[in-house]
mmCIF file of C-alpha atoms in Angstrom:
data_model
loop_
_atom_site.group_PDB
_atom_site.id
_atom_site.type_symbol
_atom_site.label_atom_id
_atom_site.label_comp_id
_atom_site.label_asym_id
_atom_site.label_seq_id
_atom_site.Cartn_x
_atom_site.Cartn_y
_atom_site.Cartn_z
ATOM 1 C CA UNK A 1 -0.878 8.337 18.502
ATOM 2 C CA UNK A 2 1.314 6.290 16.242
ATOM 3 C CA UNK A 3 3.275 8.424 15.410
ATOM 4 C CA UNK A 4 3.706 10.398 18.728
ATOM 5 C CA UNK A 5 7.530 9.301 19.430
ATOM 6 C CA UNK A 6 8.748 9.580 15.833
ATOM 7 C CA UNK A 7 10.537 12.381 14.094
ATOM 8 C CA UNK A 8 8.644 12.887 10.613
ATOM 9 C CA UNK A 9 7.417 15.576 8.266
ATOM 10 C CA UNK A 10 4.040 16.370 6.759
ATOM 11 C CA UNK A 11 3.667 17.747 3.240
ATOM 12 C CA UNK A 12 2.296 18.100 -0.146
ATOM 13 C CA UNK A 13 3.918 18.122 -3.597
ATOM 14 C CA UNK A 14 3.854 18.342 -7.073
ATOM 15 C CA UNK A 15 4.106 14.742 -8.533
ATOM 16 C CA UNK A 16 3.244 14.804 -12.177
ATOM 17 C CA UNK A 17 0.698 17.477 -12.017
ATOM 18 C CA UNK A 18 -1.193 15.706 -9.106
ATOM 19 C CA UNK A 19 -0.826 17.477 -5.245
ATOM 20 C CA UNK A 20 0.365 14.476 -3.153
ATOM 21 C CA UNK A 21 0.107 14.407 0.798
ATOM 22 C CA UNK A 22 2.987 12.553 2.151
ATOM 23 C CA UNK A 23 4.293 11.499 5.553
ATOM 24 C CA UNK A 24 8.525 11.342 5.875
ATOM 25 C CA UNK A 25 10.933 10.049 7.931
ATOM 26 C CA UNK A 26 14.716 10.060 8.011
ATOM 27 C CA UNK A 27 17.397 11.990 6.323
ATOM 28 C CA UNK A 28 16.155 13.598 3.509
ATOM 29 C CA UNK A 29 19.997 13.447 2.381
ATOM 30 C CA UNK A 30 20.125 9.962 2.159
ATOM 31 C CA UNK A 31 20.974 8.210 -0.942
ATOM 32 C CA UNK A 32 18.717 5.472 0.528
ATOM 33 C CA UNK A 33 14.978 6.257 -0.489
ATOM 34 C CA UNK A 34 12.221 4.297 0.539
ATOM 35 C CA UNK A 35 8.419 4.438 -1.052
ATOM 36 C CA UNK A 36 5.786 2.508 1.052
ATOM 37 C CA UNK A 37 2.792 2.034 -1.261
ATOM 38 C CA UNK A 38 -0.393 1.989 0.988
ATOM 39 C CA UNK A 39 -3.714 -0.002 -0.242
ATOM 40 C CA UNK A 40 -7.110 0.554 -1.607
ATOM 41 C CA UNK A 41 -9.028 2.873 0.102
ATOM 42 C CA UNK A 42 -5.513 3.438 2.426
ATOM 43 C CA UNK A 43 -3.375 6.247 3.314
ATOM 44 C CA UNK A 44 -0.040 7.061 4.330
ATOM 45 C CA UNK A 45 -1.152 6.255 7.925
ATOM 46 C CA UNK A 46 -1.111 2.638 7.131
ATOM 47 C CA UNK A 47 2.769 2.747 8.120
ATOM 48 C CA UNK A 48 2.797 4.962 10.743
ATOM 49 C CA UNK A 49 4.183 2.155 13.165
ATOM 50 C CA UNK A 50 6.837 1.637 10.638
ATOM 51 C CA UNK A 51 8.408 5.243 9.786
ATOM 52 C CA UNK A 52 10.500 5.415 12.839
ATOM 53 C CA UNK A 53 12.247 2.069 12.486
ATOM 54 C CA UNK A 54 12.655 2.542 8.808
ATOM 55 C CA UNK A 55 13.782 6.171 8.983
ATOM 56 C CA UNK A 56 16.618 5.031 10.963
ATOM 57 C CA UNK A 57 18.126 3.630 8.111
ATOM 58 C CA UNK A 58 15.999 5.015 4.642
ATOM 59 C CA UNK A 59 14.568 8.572 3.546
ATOM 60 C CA UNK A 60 11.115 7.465 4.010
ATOM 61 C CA UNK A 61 8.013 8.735 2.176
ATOM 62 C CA UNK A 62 4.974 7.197 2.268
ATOM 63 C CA UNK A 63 2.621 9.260 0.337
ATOM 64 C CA UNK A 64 -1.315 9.032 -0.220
ATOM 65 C CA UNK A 65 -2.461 7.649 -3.856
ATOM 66 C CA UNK A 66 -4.201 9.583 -6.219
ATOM 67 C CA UNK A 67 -8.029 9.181 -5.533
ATOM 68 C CA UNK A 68 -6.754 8.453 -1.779
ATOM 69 C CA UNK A 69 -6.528 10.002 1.712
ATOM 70 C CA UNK A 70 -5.826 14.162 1.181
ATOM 71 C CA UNK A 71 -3.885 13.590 -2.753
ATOM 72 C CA UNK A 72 -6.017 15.206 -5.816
ATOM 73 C CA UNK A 73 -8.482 12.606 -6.676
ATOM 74 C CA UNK A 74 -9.148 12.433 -10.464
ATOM 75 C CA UNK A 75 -12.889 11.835 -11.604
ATOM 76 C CA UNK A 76 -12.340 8.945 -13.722
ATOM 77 C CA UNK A 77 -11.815 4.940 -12.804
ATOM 78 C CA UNK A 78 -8.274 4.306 -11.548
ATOM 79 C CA UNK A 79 -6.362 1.540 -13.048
ATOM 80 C CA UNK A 80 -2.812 0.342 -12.373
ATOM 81 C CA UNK A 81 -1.699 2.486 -15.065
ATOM 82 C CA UNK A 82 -2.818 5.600 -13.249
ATOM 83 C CA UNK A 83 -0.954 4.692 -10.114
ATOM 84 C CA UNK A 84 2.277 3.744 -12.119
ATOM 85 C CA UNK A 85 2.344 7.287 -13.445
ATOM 86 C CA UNK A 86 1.671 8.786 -10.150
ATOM 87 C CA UNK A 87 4.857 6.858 -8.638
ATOM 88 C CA UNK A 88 6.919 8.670 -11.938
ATOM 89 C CA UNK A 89 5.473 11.480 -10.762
ATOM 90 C CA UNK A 90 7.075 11.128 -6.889
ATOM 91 C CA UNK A 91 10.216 9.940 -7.660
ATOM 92 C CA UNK A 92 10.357 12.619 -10.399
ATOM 93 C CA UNK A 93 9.403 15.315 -7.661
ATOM 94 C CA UNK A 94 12.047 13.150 -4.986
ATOM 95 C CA UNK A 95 15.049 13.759 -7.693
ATOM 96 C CA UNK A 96 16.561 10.007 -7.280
ATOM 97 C CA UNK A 97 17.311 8.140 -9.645
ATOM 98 C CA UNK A 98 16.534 4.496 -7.788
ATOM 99 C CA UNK A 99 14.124 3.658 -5.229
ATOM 100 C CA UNK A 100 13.079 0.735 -2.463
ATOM 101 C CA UNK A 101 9.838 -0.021 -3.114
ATOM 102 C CA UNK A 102 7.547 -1.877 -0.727
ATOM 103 C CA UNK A 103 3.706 -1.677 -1.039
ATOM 104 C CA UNK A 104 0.688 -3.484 0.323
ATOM 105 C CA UNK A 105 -1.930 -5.009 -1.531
ATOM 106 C CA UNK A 106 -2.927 -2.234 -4.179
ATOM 107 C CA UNK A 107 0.726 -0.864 -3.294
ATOM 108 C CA UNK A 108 1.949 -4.352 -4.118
ATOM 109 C CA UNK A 109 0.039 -4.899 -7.031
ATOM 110 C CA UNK A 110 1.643 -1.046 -8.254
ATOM 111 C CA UNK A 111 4.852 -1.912 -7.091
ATOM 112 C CA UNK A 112 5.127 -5.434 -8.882
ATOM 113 C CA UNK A 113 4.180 -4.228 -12.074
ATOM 114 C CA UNK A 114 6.057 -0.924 -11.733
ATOM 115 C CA UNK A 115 9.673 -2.991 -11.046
ATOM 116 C CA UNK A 116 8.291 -5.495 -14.148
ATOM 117 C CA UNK A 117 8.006 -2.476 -16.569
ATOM 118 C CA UNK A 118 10.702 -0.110 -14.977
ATOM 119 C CA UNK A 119 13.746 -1.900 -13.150
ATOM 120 C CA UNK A 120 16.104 1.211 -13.717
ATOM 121 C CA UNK A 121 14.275 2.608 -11.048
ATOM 122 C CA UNK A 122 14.316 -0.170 -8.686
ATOM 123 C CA UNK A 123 16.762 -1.557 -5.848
ATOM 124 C CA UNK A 124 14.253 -3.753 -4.363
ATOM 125 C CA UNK A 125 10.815 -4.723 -3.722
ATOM 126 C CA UNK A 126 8.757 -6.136 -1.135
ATOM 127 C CA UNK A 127 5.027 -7.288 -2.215
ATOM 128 C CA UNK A 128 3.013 -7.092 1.016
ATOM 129 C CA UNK A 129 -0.101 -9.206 0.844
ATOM 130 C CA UNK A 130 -0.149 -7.646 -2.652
ATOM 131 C CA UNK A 131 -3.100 -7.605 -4.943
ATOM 132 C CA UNK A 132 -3.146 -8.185 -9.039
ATOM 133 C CA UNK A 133 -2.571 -11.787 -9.287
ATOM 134 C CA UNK A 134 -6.352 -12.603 -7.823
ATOM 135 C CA UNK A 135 -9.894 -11.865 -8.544
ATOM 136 C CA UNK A 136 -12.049 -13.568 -6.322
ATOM 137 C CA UNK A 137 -16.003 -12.284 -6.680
ATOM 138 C CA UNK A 138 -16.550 -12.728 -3.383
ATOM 139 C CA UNK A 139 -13.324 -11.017 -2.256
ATOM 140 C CA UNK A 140 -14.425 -8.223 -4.525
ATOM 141 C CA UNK A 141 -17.945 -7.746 -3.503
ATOM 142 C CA UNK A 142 -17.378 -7.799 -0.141
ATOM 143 C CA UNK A 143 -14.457 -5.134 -0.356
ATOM 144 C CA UNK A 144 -16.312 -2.640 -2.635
ATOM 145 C CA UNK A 145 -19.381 -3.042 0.049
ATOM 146 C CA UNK A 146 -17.608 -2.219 2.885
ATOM 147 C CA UNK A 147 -15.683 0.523 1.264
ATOM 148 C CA UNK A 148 -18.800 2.090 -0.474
ATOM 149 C CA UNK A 149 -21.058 1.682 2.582
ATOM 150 C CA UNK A 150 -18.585 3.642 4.859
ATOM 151 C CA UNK A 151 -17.887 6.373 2.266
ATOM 152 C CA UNK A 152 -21.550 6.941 1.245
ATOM 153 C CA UNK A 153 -21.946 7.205 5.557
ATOM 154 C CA UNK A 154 -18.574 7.527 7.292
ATOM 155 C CA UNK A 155 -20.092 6.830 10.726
ATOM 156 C CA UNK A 156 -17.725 5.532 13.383
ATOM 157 C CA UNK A 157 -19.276 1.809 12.894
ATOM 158 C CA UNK A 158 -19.012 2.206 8.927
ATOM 159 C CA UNK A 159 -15.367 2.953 8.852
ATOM 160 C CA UNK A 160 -14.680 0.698 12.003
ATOM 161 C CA UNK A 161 -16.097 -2.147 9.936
ATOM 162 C CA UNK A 162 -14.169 -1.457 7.084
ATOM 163 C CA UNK A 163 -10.891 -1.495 8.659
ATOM 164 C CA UNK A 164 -11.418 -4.395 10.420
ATOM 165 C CA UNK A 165 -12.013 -6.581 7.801
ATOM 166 C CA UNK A 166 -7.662 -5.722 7.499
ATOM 167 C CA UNK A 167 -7.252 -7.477 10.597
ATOM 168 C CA UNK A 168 -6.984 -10.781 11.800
ATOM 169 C CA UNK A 169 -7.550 -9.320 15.592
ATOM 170 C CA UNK A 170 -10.296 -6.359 15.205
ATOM 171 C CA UNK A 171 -9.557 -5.221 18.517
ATOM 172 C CA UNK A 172 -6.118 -3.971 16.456
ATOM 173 C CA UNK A 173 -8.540 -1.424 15.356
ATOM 174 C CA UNK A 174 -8.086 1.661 17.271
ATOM 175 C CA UNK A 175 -10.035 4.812 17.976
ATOM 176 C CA UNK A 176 -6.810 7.000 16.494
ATOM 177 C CA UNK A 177 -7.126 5.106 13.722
ATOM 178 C CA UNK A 178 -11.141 4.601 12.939
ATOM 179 C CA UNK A 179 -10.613 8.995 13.552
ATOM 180 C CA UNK A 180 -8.228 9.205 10.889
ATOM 181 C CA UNK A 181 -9.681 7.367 9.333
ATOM 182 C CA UNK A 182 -13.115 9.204 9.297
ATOM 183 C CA UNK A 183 -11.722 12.696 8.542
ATOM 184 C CA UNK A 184 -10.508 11.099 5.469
ATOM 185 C CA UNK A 185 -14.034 9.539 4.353
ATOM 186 C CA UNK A 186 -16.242 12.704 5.689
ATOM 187 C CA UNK A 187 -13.997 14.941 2.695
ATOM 188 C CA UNK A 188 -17.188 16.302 0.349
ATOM 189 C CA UNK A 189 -15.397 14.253 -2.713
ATOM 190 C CA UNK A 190 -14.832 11.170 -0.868
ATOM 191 C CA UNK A 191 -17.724 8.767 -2.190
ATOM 192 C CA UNK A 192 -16.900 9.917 -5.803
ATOM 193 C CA UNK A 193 -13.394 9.642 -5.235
ATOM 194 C CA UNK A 194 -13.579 5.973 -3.836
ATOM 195 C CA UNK A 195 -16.132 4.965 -6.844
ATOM 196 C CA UNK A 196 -13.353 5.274 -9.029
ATOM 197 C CA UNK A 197 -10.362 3.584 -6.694
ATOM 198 C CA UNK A 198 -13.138 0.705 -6.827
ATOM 199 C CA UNK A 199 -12.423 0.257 -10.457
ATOM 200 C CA UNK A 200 -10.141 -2.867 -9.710
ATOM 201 C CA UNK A 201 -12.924 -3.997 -8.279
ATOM 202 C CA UNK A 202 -14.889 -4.451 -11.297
ATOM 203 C CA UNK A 203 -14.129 -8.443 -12.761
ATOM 204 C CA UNK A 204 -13.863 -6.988 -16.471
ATOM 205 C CA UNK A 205 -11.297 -3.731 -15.285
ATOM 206 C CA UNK A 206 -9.628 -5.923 -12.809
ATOM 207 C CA UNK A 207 -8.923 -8.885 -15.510
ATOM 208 C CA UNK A 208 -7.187 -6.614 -17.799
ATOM 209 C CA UNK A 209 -4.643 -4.934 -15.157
ATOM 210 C CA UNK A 210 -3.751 -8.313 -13.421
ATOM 211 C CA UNK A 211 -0.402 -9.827 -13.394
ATOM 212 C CA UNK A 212 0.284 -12.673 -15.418
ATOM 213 C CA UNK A 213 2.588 -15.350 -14.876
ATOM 214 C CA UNK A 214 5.097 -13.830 -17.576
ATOM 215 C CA UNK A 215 4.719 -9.899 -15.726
ATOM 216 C CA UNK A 216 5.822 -12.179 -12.725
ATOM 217 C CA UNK A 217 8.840 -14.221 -14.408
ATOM 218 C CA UNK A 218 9.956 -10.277 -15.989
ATOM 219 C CA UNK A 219 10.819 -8.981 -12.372
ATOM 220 C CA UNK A 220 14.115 -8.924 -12.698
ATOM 221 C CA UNK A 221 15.020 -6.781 -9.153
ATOM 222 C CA UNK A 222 15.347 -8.359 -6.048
ATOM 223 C CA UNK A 223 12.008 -9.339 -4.179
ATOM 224 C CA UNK A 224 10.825 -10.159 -0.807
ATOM 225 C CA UNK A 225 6.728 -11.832 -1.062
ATOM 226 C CA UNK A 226 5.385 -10.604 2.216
ATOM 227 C CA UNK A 227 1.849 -12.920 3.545
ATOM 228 C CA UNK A 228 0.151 -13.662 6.082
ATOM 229 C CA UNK A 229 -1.788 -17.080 8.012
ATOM 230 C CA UNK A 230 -5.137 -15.090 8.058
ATOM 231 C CA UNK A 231 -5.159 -12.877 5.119
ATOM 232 C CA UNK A 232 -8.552 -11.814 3.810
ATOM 233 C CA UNK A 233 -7.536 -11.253 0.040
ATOM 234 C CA UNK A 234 -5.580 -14.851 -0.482
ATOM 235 C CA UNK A 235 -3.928 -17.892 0.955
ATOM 236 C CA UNK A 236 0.002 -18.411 1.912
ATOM 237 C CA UNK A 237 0.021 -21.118 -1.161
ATOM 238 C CA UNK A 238 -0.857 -18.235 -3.729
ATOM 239 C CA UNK A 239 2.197 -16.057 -1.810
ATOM 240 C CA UNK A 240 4.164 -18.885 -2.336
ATOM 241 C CA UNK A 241 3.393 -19.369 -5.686
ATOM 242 C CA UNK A 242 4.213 -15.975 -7.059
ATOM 243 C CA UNK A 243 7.493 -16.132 -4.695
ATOM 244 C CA UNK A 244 8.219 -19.438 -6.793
ATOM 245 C CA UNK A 245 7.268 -17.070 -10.597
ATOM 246 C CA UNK A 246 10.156 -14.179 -9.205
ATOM 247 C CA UNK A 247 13.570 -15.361 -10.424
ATOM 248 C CA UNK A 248 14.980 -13.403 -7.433
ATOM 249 C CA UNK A 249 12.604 -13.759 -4.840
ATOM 250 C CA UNK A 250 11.803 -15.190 -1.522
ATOM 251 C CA UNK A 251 8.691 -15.806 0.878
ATOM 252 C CA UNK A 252 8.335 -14.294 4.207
ATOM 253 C CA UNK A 253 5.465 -15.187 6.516
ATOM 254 C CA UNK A 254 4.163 -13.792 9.355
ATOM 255 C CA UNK A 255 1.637 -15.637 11.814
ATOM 256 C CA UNK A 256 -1.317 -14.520 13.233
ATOM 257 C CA UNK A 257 -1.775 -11.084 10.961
ATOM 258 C CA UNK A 258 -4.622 -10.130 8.557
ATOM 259 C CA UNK A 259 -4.136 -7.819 5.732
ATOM 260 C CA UNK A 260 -2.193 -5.068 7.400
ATOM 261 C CA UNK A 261 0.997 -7.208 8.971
ATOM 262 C CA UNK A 262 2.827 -4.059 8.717
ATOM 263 C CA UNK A 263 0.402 -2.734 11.631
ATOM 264 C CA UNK A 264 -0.750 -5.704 13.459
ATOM 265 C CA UNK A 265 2.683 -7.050 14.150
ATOM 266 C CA UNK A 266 4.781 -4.170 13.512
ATOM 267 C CA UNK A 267 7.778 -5.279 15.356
ATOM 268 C CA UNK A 268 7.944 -8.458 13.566
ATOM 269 C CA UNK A 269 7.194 -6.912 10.383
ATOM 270 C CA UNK A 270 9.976 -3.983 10.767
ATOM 271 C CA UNK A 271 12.293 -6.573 11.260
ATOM 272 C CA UNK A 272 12.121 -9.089 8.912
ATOM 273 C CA UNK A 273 11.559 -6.041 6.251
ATOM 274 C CA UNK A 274 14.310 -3.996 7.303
ATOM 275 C CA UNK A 275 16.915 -7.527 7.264
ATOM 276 C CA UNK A 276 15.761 -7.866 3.282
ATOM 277 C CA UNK A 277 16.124 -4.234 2.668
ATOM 278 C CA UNK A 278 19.634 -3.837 3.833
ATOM 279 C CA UNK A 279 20.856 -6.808 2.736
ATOM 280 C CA UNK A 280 23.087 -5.781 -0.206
ATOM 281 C CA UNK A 281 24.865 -3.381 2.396
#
């Protein structure tokens, strides 16, 4: 129902030998292209209040991960380098030569480390509630629980749960979403597939694919740090922190939102992303 008033595609390709489900908005013809990055366990879906706004202004493609929503899902443990190949792989298959990046959490933690290692590619970045820089057991535990628990049984209370804990306001949750949701986890492949997106979730995996300080300070591309007041994953302080790490960065933060701000307040969110976006016009 999100997406009921906006003009998009539906598709798969060919990114770097992986089939890729994507979502797409805008003029395919414009020079401006746009990746949104969802999060662990995510899908394109997780924008789908944003496409519209954002297509107005950007080729938009928000594609599904590898190991995520209908992409090929690889049987071994994912690790950021896996997902940094897969973005090659889309903007290879997109034919640009530079890209807008914005990602949440996992997306974040991708997109950070992608613009660290690859800045050719890169106009600008926005690290929503990102991931990487963390690794809090409890955090951990309690998001490879829920996300193991609803993919082992994707009932309508196992999925709700898990996408609630992305909320500040669980009544955000809706039926069109806990649906797609579902479909997504009831695939025959699904548990194995999210067994190995859990890798991160693992201390010893997860220690040696965080950002340091120094992968921070190397982001040489413009950067927006996108929190929240009631994020799950991390306080404003560590947002601000890694906004204070970027040489070229700044701190946006919105009230009142959970993990997904780009869904819970996706007016607010639209427009303080779009105003860093299209700044350089």
């Amino acid at each position: 129902m999100d997406l009921v008033e906006t003009s998009f595609s539906q598709g798969f390709i060919d990114a770097g030998g992986y089939r890729t489900r994507y979502l797409r908005a805008g003029d395919p013809d414009n020079p401006r292209k746009l990746l949104l990055l969802h999060g662990i366990t995510g899908h394109a879906e997780a924008y789908s209040r944003n496409m519209q706004a954002h297509g107005e202004h950007f080729d938009v493609f928000a594609f599904d991960f590898i190991g995520h929503g209908y992409s090929a899902k690889p049987e071994h443990p994912l690790e950021i380098k896996h997902y940094i190949d897969h973005v090659h792989g889309v903007m290879d298959a997109l034919g640009a030569e530079k890209y807008y990046m914005s990602g949440e959490s996992l997306g974040g933690w991708t997109t950070a480390k992608f613009s660290q290692l690859h800045p050719e590619r890169v106009e600008r970045i926005v690290l929503n509630t990102m991931g990487g820089t963390m690794a809090n057991p409890a955090v951990m535990e309690r998001l490879f629980t829920l996300s193991m628990e609803a993919a082992k049984d994707p009932s309508w209370e196992r999925v709700k749960a898990r996408l609630e804990w992305l909320m500040a306001d669980p009544t955000m949750v809706t039926d069109d979403l806990i649906r797609v949701r579902q479909r997504i986890f009831q695939q025959p492949e699904w548990e194995m597939a999210c067994r190995m997106n859990m890798a991160l979730q693992d201390l010893e995996t997860r220690k040696r694919n965080m950002l340091s300080d120094d992968d921070l300070r190397a982001i040489s591309v413009p950067a927006m740090v996108l929190w929240t007041t009631k994020d799950p994953s991390g306080p404003v302080d560590e947002a601000r922190r890694i906004a204070g790490l970027i040489p070229d960065a700044e701190l946006a933060v919105i009230d009142e939102a959970g993990h997904w701000p780009q869904y819970e307040k996706a007016d607010e969110f639209n427009r303080i992303h779009l105003e860093f976006l299209l700044r350089d016009r």
